[in-house]
Amino acid sequence: MIDVRGARDRARAIAARGFRSVFSRRALPAWITVGTLAAAAAALIAVGAFDTAENEPAATALGEEVRLPTYSITVLDVEVTDAVEEQFLEADEGESLLLVTMRLENLSDSTIGVDGSADEVSSNLLNTASPMLDLSGVTEIGSARYWRDVTSSRRPLLQPEVPAVITVAWTVKTADLGSDGIVLDVHEADPRHGNIVVASSAVTWRQGALVARIDLEAGG
């Protein structure tokens, strides 16, 4: 027969000795240390010290290069006009053409277009819902136009590691040009390979983090 009462009494005695051991004077410094660390951690959490830091986009001026893993951009010049005759481009009343001349370099391994697809790569630099290059501080009207040679209607391609000077024309509201804060937002490109309806060899650049804001100095 098993002595349940005796076993229970022995278990209580062992537990009591263990409890006294844990809170003995010898063990006290360890408990103080643990308590201190726990309090410090709670304070850091309260002020958000362990929150994931979000990098602020770099404020960038004309002539400064923004270099990313897939492409680089340097804005060289900004002009506001109402027409570009060589491109048969003219702004309507209340609108203006914001011309941004930039040096782009394709740092990927494949030829890309500025918009659309080339070599099965969709770079989405412009003219998509989430482009890599996006105006902020003005209201865009319609799609951007761009060219390398102002006298040509051909859409330029960007060869790997070959810098090209491109002019992009955005149609914007003239009233928006009277204030500061007009910038070109530069996003990282996140290349994605294929999907259910696209061949696995196709690559699409998806808009990533905002890494830089280039001041176009077009306001005021």
PDB file of C-alpha atoms in Angstrom:
ATOM      1  CA  MET A   1       0.000   0.000   0.000  1.00  0.00           C
ATOM      2  CA  ILE A   2       1.232   3.463  -0.904  1.00  0.00           C
ATOM      3  CA  ASP A   3       1.397   5.945   1.998  1.00  0.00           C
ATOM      4  CA  VAL A   4      -0.200   8.966   0.296  1.00  0.00           C
ATOM      5  CA  ARG A   5      -0.117  11.153   3.421  1.00  0.00           C
ATOM      6  CA  GLY A   6       3.544  10.379   4.079  1.00  0.00           C
ATOM      7  CA  ALA A   7       4.523  11.096   0.493  1.00  0.00           C
ATOM      8  CA  ARG A   8       2.605  14.367   0.603  1.00  0.00           C
ATOM      9  CA  ASP A   9       4.348  15.411   3.832  1.00  0.00           C
ATOM     10  CA  ARG A  10       7.768  14.585   2.408  1.00  0.00           C
ATOM     11  CA  ALA A  11       6.976  16.557  -0.759  1.00  0.00           C
ATOM     12  CA  ARG A  12       5.943  19.587   1.293  1.00  0.00           C
ATOM     13  CA  ALA A  13       9.179  19.420   3.288  1.00  0.00           C
ATOM     14  CA  ILE A  14      11.307  19.274   0.108  1.00  0.00           C
ATOM     15  CA  ALA A  15       9.389  22.188  -1.445  1.00  0.00           C
ATOM     16  CA  ALA A  16       9.825  24.277   1.718  1.00  0.00           C
ATOM     17  CA  ARG A  17      13.596  23.704   1.733  1.00  0.00           C
ATOM     18  CA  GLY A  18      13.784  24.657  -1.959  1.00  0.00           C
ATOM     19  CA  PHE A  19      11.786  27.831  -1.376  1.00  0.00           C
ATOM     20  CA  ARG A  20      14.077  28.889   1.489  1.00  0.00           C
ATOM     21  CA  SER A  21      17.101  28.169  -0.707  1.00  0.00           C
ATOM     22  CA  VAL A  22      15.833  30.341  -3.563  1.00  0.00           C
ATOM     23  CA  PHE A  23      15.284  33.295  -1.261  1.00  0.00           C
ATOM     24  CA  SER A  24      18.351  32.760   0.898  1.00  0.00           C
ATOM     25  CA  ARG A  25      20.749  35.583   1.615  1.00  0.00           C
ATOM     26  CA  ARG A  26      23.305  33.940  -0.656  1.00  0.00           C
ATOM     27  CA  ALA A  27      20.905  34.040  -3.623  1.00  0.00           C
ATOM     28  CA  LEU A  28      19.749  37.618  -2.966  1.00  0.00           C
ATOM     29  CA  PRO A  29      22.283  39.453  -5.236  1.00  0.00           C
ATOM     30  CA  ALA A  30      21.192  37.382  -8.254  1.00  0.00           C
ATOM     31  CA  TRP A  31      17.554  38.289  -7.662  1.00  0.00           C
ATOM     32  CA  ILE A  32      18.462  41.962  -7.311  1.00  0.00           C
ATOM     33  CA  THR A  33      20.362  41.826 -10.616  1.00  0.00           C
ATOM     34  CA  VAL A  34      17.472  40.166 -12.452  1.00  0.00           C
ATOM     35  CA  GLY A  35      15.031  42.681 -11.028  1.00  0.00           C
ATOM     36  CA  THR A  36      17.226  45.614 -12.034  1.00  0.00           C
ATOM     37  CA  LEU A  37      17.588  44.328 -15.617  1.00  0.00           C
ATOM     38  CA  ALA A  38      13.851  43.723 -15.895  1.00  0.00           C
ATOM     39  CA  ALA A  39      13.101  47.262 -14.719  1.00  0.00           C
ATOM     40  CA  ALA A  40      15.595  48.734 -17.190  1.00  0.00           C
ATOM     41  CA  ALA A  41      14.140  46.700 -20.065  1.00  0.00           C
ATOM     42  CA  ALA A  42      10.626  47.854 -19.166  1.00  0.00           C
ATOM     43  CA  ALA A  43      11.781  51.488 -19.230  1.00  0.00           C
ATOM     44  CA  LEU A  44      13.396  51.067 -22.658  1.00  0.00           C
ATOM     45  CA  ILE A  45      10.267  49.424 -24.053  1.00  0.00           C
ATOM     46  CA  ALA A  46       8.155  52.259 -22.686  1.00  0.00           C
ATOM     47  CA  VAL A  47      10.149  54.862 -24.644  1.00  0.00           C
ATOM     48  CA  GLY A  48      10.234  52.717 -27.797  1.00  0.00           C
ATOM     49  CA  ALA A  49      13.933  51.854 -27.671  1.00  0.00           C
ATOM     50  CA  PHE A  50      13.292  48.414 -29.168  1.00  0.00           C
ATOM     51  CA  ASP A  51      11.012  49.637 -31.962  1.00  0.00           C
ATOM     52  CA  THR A  52      12.256  49.049 -35.530  1.00  0.00           C
ATOM     53  CA  ALA A  53      13.949  52.213 -36.697  1.00  0.00           C
ATOM     54  CA  GLU A  54      12.588  53.669 -39.928  1.00  0.00           C
ATOM     55  CA  ASN A  55      15.259  55.391 -41.973  1.00  0.00           C
ATOM     56  CA  GLU A  56      14.355  58.914 -42.983  1.00  0.00           C
ATOM     57  CA  PRO A  57      14.779  59.637 -46.720  1.00  0.00           C
ATOM     58  CA  ALA A  58      17.938  61.607 -47.479  1.00  0.00           C
ATOM     59  CA  ALA A  59      17.383  65.257 -48.381  1.00  0.00           C
ATOM     60  CA  THR A  60      19.221  65.626 -51.704  1.00  0.00           C
ATOM     61  CA  ALA A  61      20.078  68.677 -53.806  1.00  0.00           C
ATOM     62  CA  LEU A  62      20.429  69.178 -57.537  1.00  0.00           C
ATOM     63  CA  GLY A  63      23.661  67.646 -58.798  1.00  0.00           C
ATOM     64  CA  GLU A  64      23.896  65.063 -56.010  1.00  0.00           C
ATOM     65  CA  GLU A  65      23.768  61.402 -56.966  1.00  0.00           C
ATOM     66  CA  VAL A  66      21.401  58.927 -55.365  1.00  0.00           C
ATOM     67  CA  ARG A  67      22.887  55.469 -55.916  1.00  0.00           C
ATOM     68  CA  LEU A  68      20.872  52.325 -55.296  1.00  0.00           C
ATOM     69  CA  PRO A  69      21.584  48.648 -56.019  1.00  0.00           C
ATOM     70  CA  THR A  70      19.561  48.665 -59.251  1.00  0.00           C
ATOM     71  CA  TYR A  71      19.919  52.211 -60.586  1.00  0.00           C
ATOM     72  CA  SER A  72      21.312  55.655 -59.853  1.00  0.00           C
ATOM     73  CA  ILE A  73      19.892  59.109 -60.482  1.00  0.00           C
ATOM     74  CA  THR A  74      21.315  62.626 -60.496  1.00  0.00           C
ATOM     75  CA  VAL A  75      19.019  65.571 -61.234  1.00  0.00           C
ATOM     76  CA  LEU A  76      20.968  68.014 -63.391  1.00  0.00           C
ATOM     77  CA  ASP A  77      18.474  70.740 -64.248  1.00  0.00           C
ATOM     78  CA  VAL A  78      14.867  71.804 -63.697  1.00  0.00           C
ATOM     79  CA  GLU A  79      12.825  74.067 -65.958  1.00  0.00           C
ATOM     80  CA  VAL A  80       9.218  75.232 -66.040  1.00  0.00           C
ATOM     81  CA  THR A  81       7.690  75.962 -69.443  1.00  0.00           C
ATOM     82  CA  ASP A  82       4.380  75.833 -71.271  1.00  0.00           C
ATOM     83  CA  ALA A  83       5.502  73.996 -74.415  1.00  0.00           C
ATOM     84  CA  VAL A  84       8.166  71.765 -75.947  1.00  0.00           C
ATOM     85  CA  GLU A  85       7.652  72.216 -79.666  1.00  0.00           C
ATOM     86  CA  GLU A  86      10.033  69.443 -80.749  1.00  0.00           C
ATOM     87  CA  GLN A  87       7.944  66.925 -78.801  1.00  0.00           C
ATOM     88  CA  PHE A  88       4.626  68.487 -79.868  1.00  0.00           C
ATOM     89  CA  LEU A  89       3.921  68.953 -76.188  1.00  0.00           C
ATOM     90  CA  GLU A  90       1.896  71.886 -74.887  1.00  0.00           C
ATOM     91  CA  ALA A  91       0.298  72.620 -71.522  1.00  0.00           C
ATOM     92  CA  ASP A  92      -3.332  73.623 -71.264  1.00  0.00           C
ATOM     93  CA  GLU A  93      -4.549  76.730 -69.468  1.00  0.00           C
ATOM     94  CA  GLY A  94      -3.816  76.526 -65.747  1.00  0.00           C
ATOM     95  CA  GLU A  95      -1.155  73.898 -66.341  1.00  0.00           C
ATOM     96  CA  SER A  96       2.626  73.952 -66.785  1.00  0.00           C
ATOM     97  CA  LEU A  97       5.314  71.557 -67.938  1.00  0.00           C
ATOM     98  CA  LEU A  98       7.876  70.692 -65.285  1.00  0.00           C
ATOM     99  CA  LEU A  99      10.990  69.533 -67.144  1.00  0.00           C
ATOM    100  CA  VAL A 100      13.500  67.578 -65.063  1.00  0.00           C
ATOM    101  CA  THR A 101      16.762  66.634 -66.759  1.00  0.00           C
ATOM    102  CA  MET A 102      18.486  63.765 -65.009  1.00  0.00           C
ATOM    103  CA  ARG A 103      21.343  61.345 -65.433  1.00  0.00           C
ATOM    104  CA  LEU A 104      20.151  57.768 -65.018  1.00  0.00           C
ATOM    105  CA  GLU A 105      22.361  54.719 -64.818  1.00  0.00           C
ATOM    106  CA  ASN A 106      21.040  51.188 -65.012  1.00  0.00           C
ATOM    107  CA  LEU A 107      22.992  49.110 -62.472  1.00  0.00           C
ATOM    108  CA  SER A 108      21.206  45.834 -63.198  1.00  0.00           C
ATOM    109  CA  ASP A 109      22.374  43.131 -65.607  1.00  0.00           C
ATOM    110  CA  SER A 110      19.627  43.690 -68.182  1.00  0.00           C
ATOM    111  CA  THR A 111      18.552  46.466 -70.511  1.00  0.00           C
ATOM    112  CA  ILE A 112      15.587  48.391 -69.122  1.00  0.00           C
ATOM    113  CA  GLY A 113      13.153  51.009 -70.319  1.00  0.00           C
ATOM    114  CA  VAL A 114      12.149  54.084 -68.386  1.00  0.00           C
ATOM    115  CA  ASP A 115       8.621  52.743 -68.389  1.00  0.00           C
ATOM    116  CA  GLY A 116       7.114  49.674 -70.010  1.00  0.00           C
ATOM    117  CA  SER A 117       9.186  46.537 -70.546  1.00  0.00           C
ATOM    118  CA  ALA A 118      12.507  45.743 -72.190  1.00  0.00           C
ATOM    119  CA  ASP A 119      14.404  42.448 -72.156  1.00  0.00           C
ATOM    120  CA  GLU A 120      11.561  40.990 -70.046  1.00  0.00           C
ATOM    121  CA  VAL A 121      12.262  43.596 -67.357  1.00  0.00           C
ATOM    122  CA  SER A 122       9.653  46.126 -66.235  1.00  0.00           C
ATOM    123  CA  SER A 123      11.566  48.832 -64.409  1.00  0.00           C
ATOM    124  CA  ASN A 124       8.528  50.962 -63.508  1.00  0.00           C
ATOM    125  CA  LEU A 125      10.679  54.051 -63.114  1.00  0.00           C
ATOM    126  CA  LEU A 126       7.760  56.186 -64.339  1.00  0.00           C
ATOM    127  CA  ASN A 127       4.095  56.077 -65.277  1.00  0.00           C
ATOM    128  CA  THR A 128       2.791  53.398 -62.945  1.00  0.00           C
ATOM    129  CA  ALA A 129       0.649  53.526 -59.821  1.00  0.00           C
ATOM    130  CA  SER A 130       3.807  53.012 -57.711  1.00  0.00           C
ATOM    131  CA  PRO A 131       6.813  54.308 -59.689  1.00  0.00           C
ATOM    132  CA  MET A 132      10.418  54.409 -58.524  1.00  0.00           C
ATOM    133  CA  LEU A 133      10.511  58.162 -59.322  1.00  0.00           C
ATOM    134  CA  ASP A 134       7.532  60.118 -58.063  1.00  0.00           C
ATOM    135  CA  LEU A 135       6.792  63.842 -57.793  1.00  0.00           C
ATOM    136  CA  SER A 136       5.668  65.215 -54.452  1.00  0.00           C
ATOM    137  CA  GLY A 137       4.334  68.691 -53.660  1.00  0.00           C
ATOM    138  CA  VAL A 138       2.519  69.129 -56.978  1.00  0.00           C
ATOM    139  CA  THR A 139      -0.492  67.590 -58.680  1.00  0.00           C
ATOM    140  CA  GLU A 140       0.511  65.515 -61.709  1.00  0.00           C
ATOM    141  CA  ILE A 141      -1.819  65.515 -64.705  1.00  0.00           C
ATOM    142  CA  GLY A 142      -1.672  62.500 -66.972  1.00  0.00           C
ATOM    143  CA  SER A 143       1.456  60.501 -67.773  1.00  0.00           C
ATOM    144  CA  ALA A 144       4.988  61.848 -67.904  1.00  0.00           C
ATOM    145  CA  ARG A 145       6.761  62.193 -71.243  1.00  0.00           C
ATOM    146  CA  TYR A 146      10.499  61.643 -71.560  1.00  0.00           C
ATOM    147  CA  TRP A 147      13.260  61.719 -74.135  1.00  0.00           C
ATOM    148  CA  ARG A 148      17.000  61.573 -74.608  1.00  0.00           C
ATOM    149  CA  ASP A 149      17.066  63.521 -77.870  1.00  0.00           C
ATOM    150  CA  VAL A 150      14.420  66.246 -77.895  1.00  0.00           C
ATOM    151  CA  THR A 151      14.044  65.905 -81.675  1.00  0.00           C
ATOM    152  CA  SER A 152      13.308  62.159 -81.474  1.00  0.00           C
ATOM    153  CA  SER A 153      10.064  60.415 -80.586  1.00  0.00           C
ATOM    154  CA  ARG A 154      11.823  57.148 -79.796  1.00  0.00           C
ATOM    155  CA  ARG A 155      11.677  55.959 -76.207  1.00  0.00           C
ATOM    156  CA  PRO A 156      15.226  55.560 -74.898  1.00  0.00           C
ATOM    157  CA  LEU A 157      16.514  52.333 -73.382  1.00  0.00           C
ATOM    158  CA  LEU A 158      19.013  52.147 -70.541  1.00  0.00           C
ATOM    159  CA  GLN A 159      21.879  49.745 -71.135  1.00  0.00           C
ATOM    160  CA  PRO A 160      23.621  48.203 -68.111  1.00  0.00           C
ATOM    161  CA  GLU A 161      26.200  50.547 -66.551  1.00  0.00           C
ATOM    162  CA  VAL A 162      25.855  53.132 -69.338  1.00  0.00           C
ATOM    163  CA  PRO A 163      24.769  56.527 -67.938  1.00  0.00           C
ATOM    164  CA  ALA A 164      22.166  58.339 -69.998  1.00  0.00           C
ATOM    165  CA  VAL A 165      20.856  61.896 -69.743  1.00  0.00           C
ATOM    166  CA  ILE A 166      17.058  61.863 -69.908  1.00  0.00           C
ATOM    167  CA  THR A 167      14.574  64.729 -69.733  1.00  0.00           C
ATOM    168  CA  VAL A 168      11.222  63.972 -68.132  1.00  0.00           C
ATOM    169  CA  ALA A 169       8.249  66.299 -68.655  1.00  0.00           C
ATOM    170  CA  TRP A 170       5.499  66.236 -66.056  1.00  0.00           C
ATOM    171  CA  THR A 171       2.299  68.204 -66.634  1.00  0.00           C
ATOM    172  CA  VAL A 172       1.361  69.874 -63.358  1.00  0.00           C
ATOM    173  CA  LYS A 173      -1.001  72.509 -62.034  1.00  0.00           C
ATOM    174  CA  THR A 174       0.584  75.952 -62.399  1.00  0.00           C
ATOM    175  CA  ALA A 175      -0.800  77.042 -59.024  1.00  0.00           C
ATOM    176  CA  ASP A 176       1.227  74.312 -57.297  1.00  0.00           C
ATOM    177  CA  LEU A 177       4.478  75.857 -58.537  1.00  0.00           C
ATOM    178  CA  GLY A 178       4.073  78.875 -56.279  1.00  0.00           C
ATOM    179  CA  SER A 179       5.111  77.047 -53.110  1.00  0.00           C
ATOM    180  CA  ASP A 180       8.252  75.367 -51.814  1.00  0.00           C
ATOM    181  CA  GLY A 181       8.530  71.659 -51.118  1.00  0.00           C
ATOM    182  CA  ILE A 182       8.443  70.305 -54.664  1.00  0.00           C
ATOM    183  CA  VAL A 183      10.614  67.202 -54.586  1.00  0.00           C
ATOM    184  CA  LEU A 184      11.321  64.078 -56.589  1.00  0.00           C
ATOM    185  CA  ASP A 185      10.876  61.024 -54.400  1.00  0.00           C
ATOM    186  CA  VAL A 186      13.360  58.236 -55.129  1.00  0.00           C
ATOM    187  CA  HIS A 187      12.417  54.691 -54.144  1.00  0.00           C
ATOM    188  CA  GLU A 188      14.396  51.492 -53.975  1.00  0.00           C
ATOM    189  CA  ALA A 189      13.521  48.901 -56.594  1.00  0.00           C
ATOM    190  CA  ASP A 190      12.551  45.442 -55.389  1.00  0.00           C
ATOM    191  CA  PRO A 191      12.986  43.050 -58.372  1.00  0.00           C
ATOM    192  CA  ARG A 192      10.381  40.276 -58.458  1.00  0.00           C
ATOM    193  CA  HIS A 193      10.734  37.253 -60.750  1.00  0.00           C
ATOM    194  CA  GLY A 194       7.672  35.994 -62.618  1.00  0.00           C
ATOM    195  CA  ASN A 195       4.268  35.065 -61.229  1.00  0.00           C
ATOM    196  CA  ILE A 196       1.298  32.921 -62.163  1.00  0.00           C
ATOM    197  CA  VAL A 197       0.566  34.733 -65.443  1.00  0.00           C
ATOM    198  CA  VAL A 198       4.063  35.954 -66.335  1.00  0.00           C
ATOM    199  CA  ALA A 199       6.982  33.806 -67.433  1.00  0.00           C
ATOM    200  CA  SER A 200       9.427  32.946 -64.679  1.00  0.00           C
ATOM    201  CA  SER A 201      12.173  34.743 -66.597  1.00  0.00           C
ATOM    202  CA  ALA A 202      10.279  38.048 -66.464  1.00  0.00           C
ATOM    203  CA  VAL A 203      11.373  40.581 -63.838  1.00  0.00           C
ATOM    204  CA  THR A 204       9.241  43.370 -62.428  1.00  0.00           C
ATOM    205  CA  TRP A 205      10.661  46.136 -60.257  1.00  0.00           C
ATOM    206  CA  ARG A 206       8.338  46.824 -57.356  1.00  0.00           C
ATOM    207  CA  GLN A 207       8.425  50.079 -55.432  1.00  0.00           C
ATOM    208  CA  GLY A 208      10.479  49.705 -52.271  1.00  0.00           C
ATOM    209  CA  ALA A 209      11.451  52.066 -49.487  1.00  0.00           C
ATOM    210  CA  LEU A 210      11.623  55.819 -50.008  1.00  0.00           C
ATOM    211  CA  VAL A 211      15.350  56.521 -49.753  1.00  0.00           C
ATOM    212  CA  ALA A 212      15.801  60.093 -50.994  1.00  0.00           C
ATOM    213  CA  ARG A 213      13.905  63.290 -51.731  1.00  0.00           C
ATOM    214  CA  ILE A 214      15.529  65.508 -54.339  1.00  0.00           C
ATOM    215  CA  ASP A 215      14.664  69.201 -53.961  1.00  0.00           C
ATOM    216  CA  LEU A 216      13.703  70.431 -57.431  1.00  0.00           C
ATOM    217  CA  GLU A 217      13.868  74.093 -56.407  1.00  0.00           C
ATOM    218  CA  ALA A 218      10.854  74.757 -58.587  1.00  0.00           C
ATOM    219  CA  GLY A 219       8.688  76.555 -56.044  1.00  0.00           C
ATOM    220  CA  GLY A 220       8.519  80.111 -54.814  1.00  0.00           C
TER     221      GLY A 220
END
